[in-house]
PDB file of C-alpha atoms in Angstrom:
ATOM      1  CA  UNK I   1     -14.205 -71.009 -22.217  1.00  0.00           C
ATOM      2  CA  UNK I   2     -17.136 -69.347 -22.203  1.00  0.00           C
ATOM      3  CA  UNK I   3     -18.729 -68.211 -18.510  1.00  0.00           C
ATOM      4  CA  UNK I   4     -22.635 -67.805 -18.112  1.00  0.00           C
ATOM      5  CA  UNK I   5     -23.551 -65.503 -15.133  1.00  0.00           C
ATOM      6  CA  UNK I   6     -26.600 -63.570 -13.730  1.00  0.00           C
ATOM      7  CA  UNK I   7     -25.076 -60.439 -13.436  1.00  0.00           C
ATOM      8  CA  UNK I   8     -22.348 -58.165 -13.259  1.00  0.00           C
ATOM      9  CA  UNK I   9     -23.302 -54.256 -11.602  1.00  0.00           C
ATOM     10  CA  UNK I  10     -21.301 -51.367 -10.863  1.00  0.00           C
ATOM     11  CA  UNK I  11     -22.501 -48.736  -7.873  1.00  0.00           C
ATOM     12  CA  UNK I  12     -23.380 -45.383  -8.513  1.00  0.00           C
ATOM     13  CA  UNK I  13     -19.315 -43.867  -8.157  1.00  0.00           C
ATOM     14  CA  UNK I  14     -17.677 -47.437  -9.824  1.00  0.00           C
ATOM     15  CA  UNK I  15     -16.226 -48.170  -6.795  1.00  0.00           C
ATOM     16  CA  UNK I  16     -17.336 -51.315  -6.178  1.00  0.00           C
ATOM     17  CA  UNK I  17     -18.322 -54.168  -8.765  1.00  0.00           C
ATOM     18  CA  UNK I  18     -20.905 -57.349  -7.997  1.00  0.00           C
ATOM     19  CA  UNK I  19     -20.078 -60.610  -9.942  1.00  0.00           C
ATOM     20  CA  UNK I  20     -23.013 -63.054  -9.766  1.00  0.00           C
ATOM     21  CA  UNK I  21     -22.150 -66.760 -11.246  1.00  0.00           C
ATOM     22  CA  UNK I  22     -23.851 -69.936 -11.050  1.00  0.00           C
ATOM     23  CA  UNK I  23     -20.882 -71.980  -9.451  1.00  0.00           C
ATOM     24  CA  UNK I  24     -17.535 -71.355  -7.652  1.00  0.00           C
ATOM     25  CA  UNK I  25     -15.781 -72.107 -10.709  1.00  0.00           C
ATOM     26  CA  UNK I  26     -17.349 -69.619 -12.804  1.00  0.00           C
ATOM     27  CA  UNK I  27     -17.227 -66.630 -10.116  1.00  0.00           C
ATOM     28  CA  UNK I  28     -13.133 -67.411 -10.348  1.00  0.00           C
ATOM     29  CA  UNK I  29     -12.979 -67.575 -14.043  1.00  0.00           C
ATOM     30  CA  UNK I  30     -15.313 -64.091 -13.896  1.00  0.00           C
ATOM     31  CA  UNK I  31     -12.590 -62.765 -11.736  1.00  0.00           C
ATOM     32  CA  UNK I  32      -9.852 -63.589 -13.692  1.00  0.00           C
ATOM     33  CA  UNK I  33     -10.768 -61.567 -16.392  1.00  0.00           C
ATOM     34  CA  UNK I  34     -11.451 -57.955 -14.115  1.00  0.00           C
ATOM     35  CA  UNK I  35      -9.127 -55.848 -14.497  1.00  0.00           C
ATOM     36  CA  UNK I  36      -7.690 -52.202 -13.270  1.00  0.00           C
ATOM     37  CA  UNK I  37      -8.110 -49.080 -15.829  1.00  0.00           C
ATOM     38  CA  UNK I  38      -6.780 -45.297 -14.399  1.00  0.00           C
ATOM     39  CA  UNK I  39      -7.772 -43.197 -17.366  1.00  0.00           C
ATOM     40  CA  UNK I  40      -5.424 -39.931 -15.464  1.00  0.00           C
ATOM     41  CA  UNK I  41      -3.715 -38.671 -18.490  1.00  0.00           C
ATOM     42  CA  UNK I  42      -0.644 -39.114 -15.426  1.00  0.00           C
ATOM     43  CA  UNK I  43      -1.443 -41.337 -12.974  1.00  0.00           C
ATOM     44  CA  UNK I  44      -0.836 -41.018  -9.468  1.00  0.00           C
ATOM     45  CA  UNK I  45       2.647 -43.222  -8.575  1.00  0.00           C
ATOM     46  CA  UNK I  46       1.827 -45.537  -5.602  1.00  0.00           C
ATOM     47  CA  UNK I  47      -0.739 -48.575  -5.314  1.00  0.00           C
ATOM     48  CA  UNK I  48      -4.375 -49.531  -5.356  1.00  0.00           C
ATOM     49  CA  UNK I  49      -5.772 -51.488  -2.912  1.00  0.00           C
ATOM     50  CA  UNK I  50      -9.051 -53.421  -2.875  1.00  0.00           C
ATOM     51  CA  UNK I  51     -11.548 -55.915  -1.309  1.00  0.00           C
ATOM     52  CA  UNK I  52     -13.027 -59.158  -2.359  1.00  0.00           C
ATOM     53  CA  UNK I  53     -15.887 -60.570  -0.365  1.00  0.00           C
ATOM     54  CA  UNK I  54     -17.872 -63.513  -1.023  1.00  0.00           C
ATOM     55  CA  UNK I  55     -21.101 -64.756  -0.550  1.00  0.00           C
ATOM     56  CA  UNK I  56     -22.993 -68.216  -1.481  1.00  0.00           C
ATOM     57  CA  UNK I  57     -26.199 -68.508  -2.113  1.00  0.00           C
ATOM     58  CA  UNK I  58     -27.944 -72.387  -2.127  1.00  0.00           C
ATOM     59  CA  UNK I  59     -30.297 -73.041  -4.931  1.00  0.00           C
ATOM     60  CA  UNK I  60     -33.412 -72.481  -1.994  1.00  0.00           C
ATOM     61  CA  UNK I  61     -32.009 -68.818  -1.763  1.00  0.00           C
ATOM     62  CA  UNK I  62     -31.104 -69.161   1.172  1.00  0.00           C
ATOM     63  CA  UNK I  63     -27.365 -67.954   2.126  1.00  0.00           C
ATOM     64  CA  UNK I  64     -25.132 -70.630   3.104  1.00  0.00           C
ATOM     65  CA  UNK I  65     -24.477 -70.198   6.795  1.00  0.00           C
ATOM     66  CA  UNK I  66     -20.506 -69.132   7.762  1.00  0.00           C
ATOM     67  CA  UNK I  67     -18.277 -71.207   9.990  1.00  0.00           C
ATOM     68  CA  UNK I  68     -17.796 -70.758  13.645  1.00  0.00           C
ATOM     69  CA  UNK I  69     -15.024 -68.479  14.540  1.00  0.00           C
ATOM     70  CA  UNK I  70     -12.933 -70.359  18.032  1.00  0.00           C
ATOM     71  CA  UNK I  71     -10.551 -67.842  19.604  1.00  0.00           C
ATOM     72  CA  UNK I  72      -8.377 -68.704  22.503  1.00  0.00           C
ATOM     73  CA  UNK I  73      -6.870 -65.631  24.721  1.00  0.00           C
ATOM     74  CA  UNK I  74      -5.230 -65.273  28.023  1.00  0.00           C
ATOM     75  CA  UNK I  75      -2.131 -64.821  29.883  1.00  0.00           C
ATOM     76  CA  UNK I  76       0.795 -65.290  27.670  1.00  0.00           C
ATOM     77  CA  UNK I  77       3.653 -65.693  30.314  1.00  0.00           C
ATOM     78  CA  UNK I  78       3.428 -66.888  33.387  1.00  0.00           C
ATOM     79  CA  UNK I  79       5.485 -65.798  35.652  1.00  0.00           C
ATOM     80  CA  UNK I  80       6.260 -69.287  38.811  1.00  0.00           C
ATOM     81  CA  UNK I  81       9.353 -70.144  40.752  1.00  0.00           C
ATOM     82  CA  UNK I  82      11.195 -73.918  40.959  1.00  0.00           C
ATOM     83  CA  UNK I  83       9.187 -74.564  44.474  1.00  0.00           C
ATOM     84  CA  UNK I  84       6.420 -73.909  42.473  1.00  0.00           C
ATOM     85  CA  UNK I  85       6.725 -75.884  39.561  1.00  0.00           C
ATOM     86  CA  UNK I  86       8.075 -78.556  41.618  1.00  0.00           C
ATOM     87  CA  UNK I  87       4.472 -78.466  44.030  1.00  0.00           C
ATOM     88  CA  UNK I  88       1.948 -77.613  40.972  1.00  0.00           C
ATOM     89  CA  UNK I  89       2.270 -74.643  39.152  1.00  0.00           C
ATOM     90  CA  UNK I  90      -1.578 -73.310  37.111  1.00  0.00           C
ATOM     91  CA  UNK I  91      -0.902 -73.467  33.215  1.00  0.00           C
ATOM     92  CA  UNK I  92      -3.497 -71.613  32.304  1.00  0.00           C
ATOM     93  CA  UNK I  93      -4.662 -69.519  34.911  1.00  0.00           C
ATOM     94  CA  UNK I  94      -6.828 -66.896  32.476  1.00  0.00           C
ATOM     95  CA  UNK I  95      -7.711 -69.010  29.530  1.00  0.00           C
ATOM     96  CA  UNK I  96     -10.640 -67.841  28.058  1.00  0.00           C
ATOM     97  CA  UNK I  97     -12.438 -69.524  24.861  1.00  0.00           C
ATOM     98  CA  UNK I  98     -14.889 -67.639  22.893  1.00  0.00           C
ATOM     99  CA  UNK I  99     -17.019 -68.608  19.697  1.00  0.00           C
ATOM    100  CA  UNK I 100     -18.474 -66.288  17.068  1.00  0.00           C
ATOM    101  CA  UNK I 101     -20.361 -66.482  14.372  1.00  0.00           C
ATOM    102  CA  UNK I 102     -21.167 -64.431  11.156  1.00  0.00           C
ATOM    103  CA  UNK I 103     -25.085 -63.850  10.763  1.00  0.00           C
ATOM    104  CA  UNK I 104     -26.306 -61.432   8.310  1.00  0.00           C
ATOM    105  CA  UNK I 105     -22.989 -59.425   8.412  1.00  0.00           C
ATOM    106  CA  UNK I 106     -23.010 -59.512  12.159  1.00  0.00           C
ATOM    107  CA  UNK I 107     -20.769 -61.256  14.582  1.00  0.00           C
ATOM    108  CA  UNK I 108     -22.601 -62.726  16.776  1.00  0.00           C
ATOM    109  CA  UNK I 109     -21.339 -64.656  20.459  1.00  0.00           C
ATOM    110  CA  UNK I 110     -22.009 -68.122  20.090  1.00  0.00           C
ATOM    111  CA  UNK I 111     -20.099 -69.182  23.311  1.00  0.00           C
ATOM    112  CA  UNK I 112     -22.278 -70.007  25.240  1.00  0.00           C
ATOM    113  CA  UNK I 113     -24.390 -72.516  23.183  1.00  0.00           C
ATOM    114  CA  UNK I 114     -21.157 -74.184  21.596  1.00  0.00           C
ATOM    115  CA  UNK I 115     -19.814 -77.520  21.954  1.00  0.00           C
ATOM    116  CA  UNK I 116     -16.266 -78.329  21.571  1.00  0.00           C
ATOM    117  CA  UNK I 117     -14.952 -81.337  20.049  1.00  0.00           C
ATOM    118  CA  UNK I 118     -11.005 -81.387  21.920  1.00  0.00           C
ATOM    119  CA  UNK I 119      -8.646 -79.500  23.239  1.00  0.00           C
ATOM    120  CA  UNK I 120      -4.902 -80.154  23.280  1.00  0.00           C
ATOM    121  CA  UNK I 121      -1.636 -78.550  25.368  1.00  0.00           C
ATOM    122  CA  UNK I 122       1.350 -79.179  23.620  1.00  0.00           C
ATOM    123  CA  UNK I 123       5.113 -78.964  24.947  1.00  0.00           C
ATOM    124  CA  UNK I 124       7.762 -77.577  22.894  1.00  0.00           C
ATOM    125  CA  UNK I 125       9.805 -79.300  23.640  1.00  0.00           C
ATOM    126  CA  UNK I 126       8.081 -82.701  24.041  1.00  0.00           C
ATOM    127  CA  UNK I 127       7.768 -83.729  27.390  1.00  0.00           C
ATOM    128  CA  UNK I 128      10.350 -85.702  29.996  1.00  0.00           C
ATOM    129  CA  UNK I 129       8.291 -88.368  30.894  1.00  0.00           C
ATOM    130  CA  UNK I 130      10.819 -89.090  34.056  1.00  0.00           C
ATOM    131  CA  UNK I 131      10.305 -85.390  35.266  1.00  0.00           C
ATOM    132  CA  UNK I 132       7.417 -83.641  33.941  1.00  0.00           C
ATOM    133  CA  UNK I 133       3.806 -84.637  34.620  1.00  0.00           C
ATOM    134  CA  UNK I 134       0.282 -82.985  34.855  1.00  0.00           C
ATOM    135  CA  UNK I 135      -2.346 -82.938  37.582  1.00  0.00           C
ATOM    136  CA  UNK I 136      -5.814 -82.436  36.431  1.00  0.00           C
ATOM    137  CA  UNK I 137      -9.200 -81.718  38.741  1.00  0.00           C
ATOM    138  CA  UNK I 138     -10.557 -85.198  38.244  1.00  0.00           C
ATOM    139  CA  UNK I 139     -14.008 -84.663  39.882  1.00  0.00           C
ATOM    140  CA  UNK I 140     -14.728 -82.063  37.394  1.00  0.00           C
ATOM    141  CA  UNK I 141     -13.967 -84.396  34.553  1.00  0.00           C
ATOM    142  CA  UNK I 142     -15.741 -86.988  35.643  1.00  0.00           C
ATOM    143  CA  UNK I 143     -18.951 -84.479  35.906  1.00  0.00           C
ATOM    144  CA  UNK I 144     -18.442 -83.541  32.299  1.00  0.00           C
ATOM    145  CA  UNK I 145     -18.198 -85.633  29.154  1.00  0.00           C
ATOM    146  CA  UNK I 146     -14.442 -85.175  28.696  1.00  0.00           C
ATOM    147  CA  UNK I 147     -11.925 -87.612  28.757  1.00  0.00           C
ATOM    148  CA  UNK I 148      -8.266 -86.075  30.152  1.00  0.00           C
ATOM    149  CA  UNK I 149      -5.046 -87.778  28.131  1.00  0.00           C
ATOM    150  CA  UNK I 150      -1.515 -87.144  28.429  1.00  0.00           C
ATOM    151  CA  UNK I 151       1.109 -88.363  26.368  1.00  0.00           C
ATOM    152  CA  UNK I 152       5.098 -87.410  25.250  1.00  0.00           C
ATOM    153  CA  UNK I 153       3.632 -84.653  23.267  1.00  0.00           C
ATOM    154  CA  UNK I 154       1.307 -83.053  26.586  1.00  0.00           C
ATOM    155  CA  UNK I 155      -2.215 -82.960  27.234  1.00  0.00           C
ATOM    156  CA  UNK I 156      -5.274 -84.126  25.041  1.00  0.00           C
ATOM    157  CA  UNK I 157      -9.056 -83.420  26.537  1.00  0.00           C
ATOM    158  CA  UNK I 158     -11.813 -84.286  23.749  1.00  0.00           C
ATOM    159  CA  UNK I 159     -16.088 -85.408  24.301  1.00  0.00           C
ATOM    160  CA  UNK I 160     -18.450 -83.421  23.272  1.00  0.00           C
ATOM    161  CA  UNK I 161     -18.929 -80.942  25.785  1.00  0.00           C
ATOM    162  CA  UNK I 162     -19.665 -76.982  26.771  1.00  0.00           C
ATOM    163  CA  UNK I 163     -16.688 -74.659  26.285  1.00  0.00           C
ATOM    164  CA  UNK I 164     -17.670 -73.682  29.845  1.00  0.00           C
ATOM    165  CA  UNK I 165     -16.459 -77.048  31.064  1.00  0.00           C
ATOM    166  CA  UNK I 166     -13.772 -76.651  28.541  1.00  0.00           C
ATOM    167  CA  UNK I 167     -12.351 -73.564  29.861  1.00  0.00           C
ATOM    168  CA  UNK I 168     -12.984 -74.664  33.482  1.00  0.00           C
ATOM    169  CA  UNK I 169     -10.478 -78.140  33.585  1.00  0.00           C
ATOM    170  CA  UNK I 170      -7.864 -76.038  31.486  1.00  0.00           C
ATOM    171  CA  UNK I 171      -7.940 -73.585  34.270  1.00  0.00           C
ATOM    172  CA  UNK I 172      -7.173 -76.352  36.881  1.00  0.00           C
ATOM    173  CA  UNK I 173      -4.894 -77.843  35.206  1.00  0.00           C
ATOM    174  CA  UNK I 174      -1.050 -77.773  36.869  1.00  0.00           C
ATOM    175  CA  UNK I 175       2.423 -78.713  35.562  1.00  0.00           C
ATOM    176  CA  UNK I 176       4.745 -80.351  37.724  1.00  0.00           C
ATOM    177  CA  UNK I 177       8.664 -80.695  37.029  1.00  0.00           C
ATOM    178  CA  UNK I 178      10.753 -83.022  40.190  1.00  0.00           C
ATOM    179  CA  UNK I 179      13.956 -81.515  38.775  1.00  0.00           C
ATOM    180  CA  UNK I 180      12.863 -78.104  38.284  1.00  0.00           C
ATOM    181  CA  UNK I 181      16.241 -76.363  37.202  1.00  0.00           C
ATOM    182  CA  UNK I 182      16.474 -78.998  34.479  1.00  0.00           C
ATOM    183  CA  UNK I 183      14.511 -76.021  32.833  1.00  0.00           C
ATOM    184  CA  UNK I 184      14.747 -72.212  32.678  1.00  0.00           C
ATOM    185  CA  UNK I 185      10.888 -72.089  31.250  1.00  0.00           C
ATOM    186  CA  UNK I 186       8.739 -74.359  29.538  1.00  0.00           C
ATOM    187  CA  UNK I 187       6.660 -73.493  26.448  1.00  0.00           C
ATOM    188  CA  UNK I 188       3.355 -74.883  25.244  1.00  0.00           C
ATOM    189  CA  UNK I 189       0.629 -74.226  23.073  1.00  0.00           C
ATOM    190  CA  UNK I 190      -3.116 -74.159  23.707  1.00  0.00           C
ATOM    191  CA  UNK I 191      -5.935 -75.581  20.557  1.00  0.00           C
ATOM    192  CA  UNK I 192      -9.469 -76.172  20.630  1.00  0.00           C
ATOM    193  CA  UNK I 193     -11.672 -77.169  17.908  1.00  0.00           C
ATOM    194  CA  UNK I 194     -14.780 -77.064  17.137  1.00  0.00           C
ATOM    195  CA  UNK I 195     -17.510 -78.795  14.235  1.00  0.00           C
ATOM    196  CA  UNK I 196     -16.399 -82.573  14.386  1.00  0.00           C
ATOM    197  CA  UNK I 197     -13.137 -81.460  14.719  1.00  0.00           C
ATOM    198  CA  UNK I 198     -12.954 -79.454  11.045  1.00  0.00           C
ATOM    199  CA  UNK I 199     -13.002 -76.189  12.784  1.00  0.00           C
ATOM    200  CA  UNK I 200      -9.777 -75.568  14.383  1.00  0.00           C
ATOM    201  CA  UNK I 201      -9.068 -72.200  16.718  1.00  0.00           C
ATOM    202  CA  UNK I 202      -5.409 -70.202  16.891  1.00  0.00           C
ATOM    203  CA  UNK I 203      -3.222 -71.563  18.632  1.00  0.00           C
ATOM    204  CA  UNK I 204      -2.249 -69.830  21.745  1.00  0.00           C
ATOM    205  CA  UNK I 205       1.447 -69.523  22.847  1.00  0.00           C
ATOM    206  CA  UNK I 206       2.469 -69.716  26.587  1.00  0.00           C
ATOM    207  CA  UNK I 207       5.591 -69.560  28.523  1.00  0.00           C
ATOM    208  CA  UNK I 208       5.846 -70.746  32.078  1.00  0.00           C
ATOM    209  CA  UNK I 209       9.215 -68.732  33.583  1.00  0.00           C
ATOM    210  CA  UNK I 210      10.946 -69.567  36.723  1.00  0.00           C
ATOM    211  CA  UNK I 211      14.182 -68.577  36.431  1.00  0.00           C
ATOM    212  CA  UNK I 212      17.530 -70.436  37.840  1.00  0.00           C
ATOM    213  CA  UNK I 213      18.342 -69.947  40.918  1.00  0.00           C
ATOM    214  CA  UNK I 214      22.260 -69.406  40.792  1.00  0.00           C
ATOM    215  CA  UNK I 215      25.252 -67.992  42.864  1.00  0.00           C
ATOM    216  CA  UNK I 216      27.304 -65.218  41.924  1.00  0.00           C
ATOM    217  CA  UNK I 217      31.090 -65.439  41.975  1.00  0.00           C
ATOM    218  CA  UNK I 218      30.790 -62.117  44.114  1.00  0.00           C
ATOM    219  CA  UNK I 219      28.667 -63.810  46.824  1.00  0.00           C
ATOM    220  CA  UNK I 220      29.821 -64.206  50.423  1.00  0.00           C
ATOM    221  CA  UNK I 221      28.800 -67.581  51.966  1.00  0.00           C
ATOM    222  CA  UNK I 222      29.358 -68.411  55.583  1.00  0.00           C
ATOM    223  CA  UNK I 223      29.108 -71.627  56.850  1.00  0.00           C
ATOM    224  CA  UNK I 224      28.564 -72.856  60.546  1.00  0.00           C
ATOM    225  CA  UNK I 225      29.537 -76.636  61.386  1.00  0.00           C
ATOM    226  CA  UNK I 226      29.081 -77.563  65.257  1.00  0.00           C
ATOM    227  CA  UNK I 227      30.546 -81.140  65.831  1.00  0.00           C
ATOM    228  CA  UNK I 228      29.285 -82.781  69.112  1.00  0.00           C
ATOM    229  CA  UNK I 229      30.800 -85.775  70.737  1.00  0.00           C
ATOM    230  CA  UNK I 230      30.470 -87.598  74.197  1.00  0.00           C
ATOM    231  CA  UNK I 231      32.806 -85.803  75.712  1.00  0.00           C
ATOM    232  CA  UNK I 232      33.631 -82.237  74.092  1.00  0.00           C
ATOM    233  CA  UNK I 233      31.952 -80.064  72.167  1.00  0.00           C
ATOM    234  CA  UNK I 234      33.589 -78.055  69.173  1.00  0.00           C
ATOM    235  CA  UNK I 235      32.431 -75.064  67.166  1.00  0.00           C
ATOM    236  CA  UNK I 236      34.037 -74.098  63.890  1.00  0.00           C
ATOM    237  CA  UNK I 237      33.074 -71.303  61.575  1.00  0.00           C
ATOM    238  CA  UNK I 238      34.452 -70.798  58.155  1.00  0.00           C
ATOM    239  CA  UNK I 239      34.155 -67.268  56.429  1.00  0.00           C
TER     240      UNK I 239
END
């Protein structure tokens, strides 16, 4: 098959090559046929590395414009305690969403004029809908254009709105458990996206701990029982 293209340049030391094609298809098929040549009458054992980078260009000249980059960071594992989890303990206490962009081989910090599309909390394990539930600062979502959703799987939030608002109801949100030693921890995971919903960020993994609360075989309990009746009054103790 044959391939027409504009150009193909090497820089001054051969280091790097340009391929210039008219379509994607082309450019691959271009690719394909590169290939690797040490002319060391004994090469160097080991391997080669390289880079690829593309670009587009639209048939204006101007360069196609890259997708938003959503990244989702914070605390990890948070550390709570069954009274705790039992009154309301923070999910995501840290969370913090940021969006960047690639302009003219610059990132650039798009957060602030962003809009997200959702974001979800996932269980894993999915939910006991007899124990576990959510509590979620309602007057801030009725302020915003976010709808709050919880189902077996956890928590869905999705409108159109600011990542500021995002980031501010994931904050507040708290997960409750009636029967806290029923669990050890509890693990969920944190998406946004972005772009009708094509652009998804990573997905961020986070463990709520609060450890069991158990008895040693080793440990000494007392016990105190005082009995009272009309007429006498008895004290027992038992070691």
């Amino acid at each position: 098959m044959q391939v027409y293209f504009q150009e193909a340049i090497f820089d001054n030391d051969s280091s790097m090559l340009t391929l210039r094609a008219n379509t994607a298809e082309d450019l691959s098929l271009l690719l394909q046929k590169v290939v690797y040549i040490n002319s060391m009458e004994t090469p160097t054992p080991g391997t080669r590395g390289f880079d690829i980078n593309t670009s587009v260009r639209c048939s204006d000249e101007k360069t196609k414009q890259s997708d938003p980059v959503i990244s989702i960071s914070g605390v990890s594992i948070v550390d709570s305690d069954q009274h705790l989890v039992k009154t309301g303990a923070p999910m995501l206490p840290k969370i913090k969403i940021t969006v960047t962009q690639n302009v003219n081989d610059e990132e650039v910090d798009k957060t602030s004029e962003s809009t997200l599309d959702w974001c979800k909390v996932h269980l894993k394990p999915s939910r006991d809908m007899d124990l576990e539930y959510f509590s979620s600062p309602a007057s801030l979502i009725a302020s915003l254009n976010i709808s709050f959703e919880h189902d077996k799987q956890g928590i869905l939030l999705k409108g159109k709105e600011k990542v500021k608002g995002y980031r501010e109801i994931l904050s507040k949100i708290h997960y409750f458990n009636t029967r806290a030693d029923s669990y050890a921890k509890r693990i969920y995971t944190v998406q946004c996206a972005i772009d009708g919903g094509r652009v998804t960020s990573n997905e961020l993994l986070v463990t709520v701990s609060y450890p069991l609360i158990r008895f040693s075989e080793s440990s000494s309990l007392n016990f105190e029982v005082i009995i009272i009746s009309a007429s006498n009054f008895y004290f027992s103790h038992f070691p």
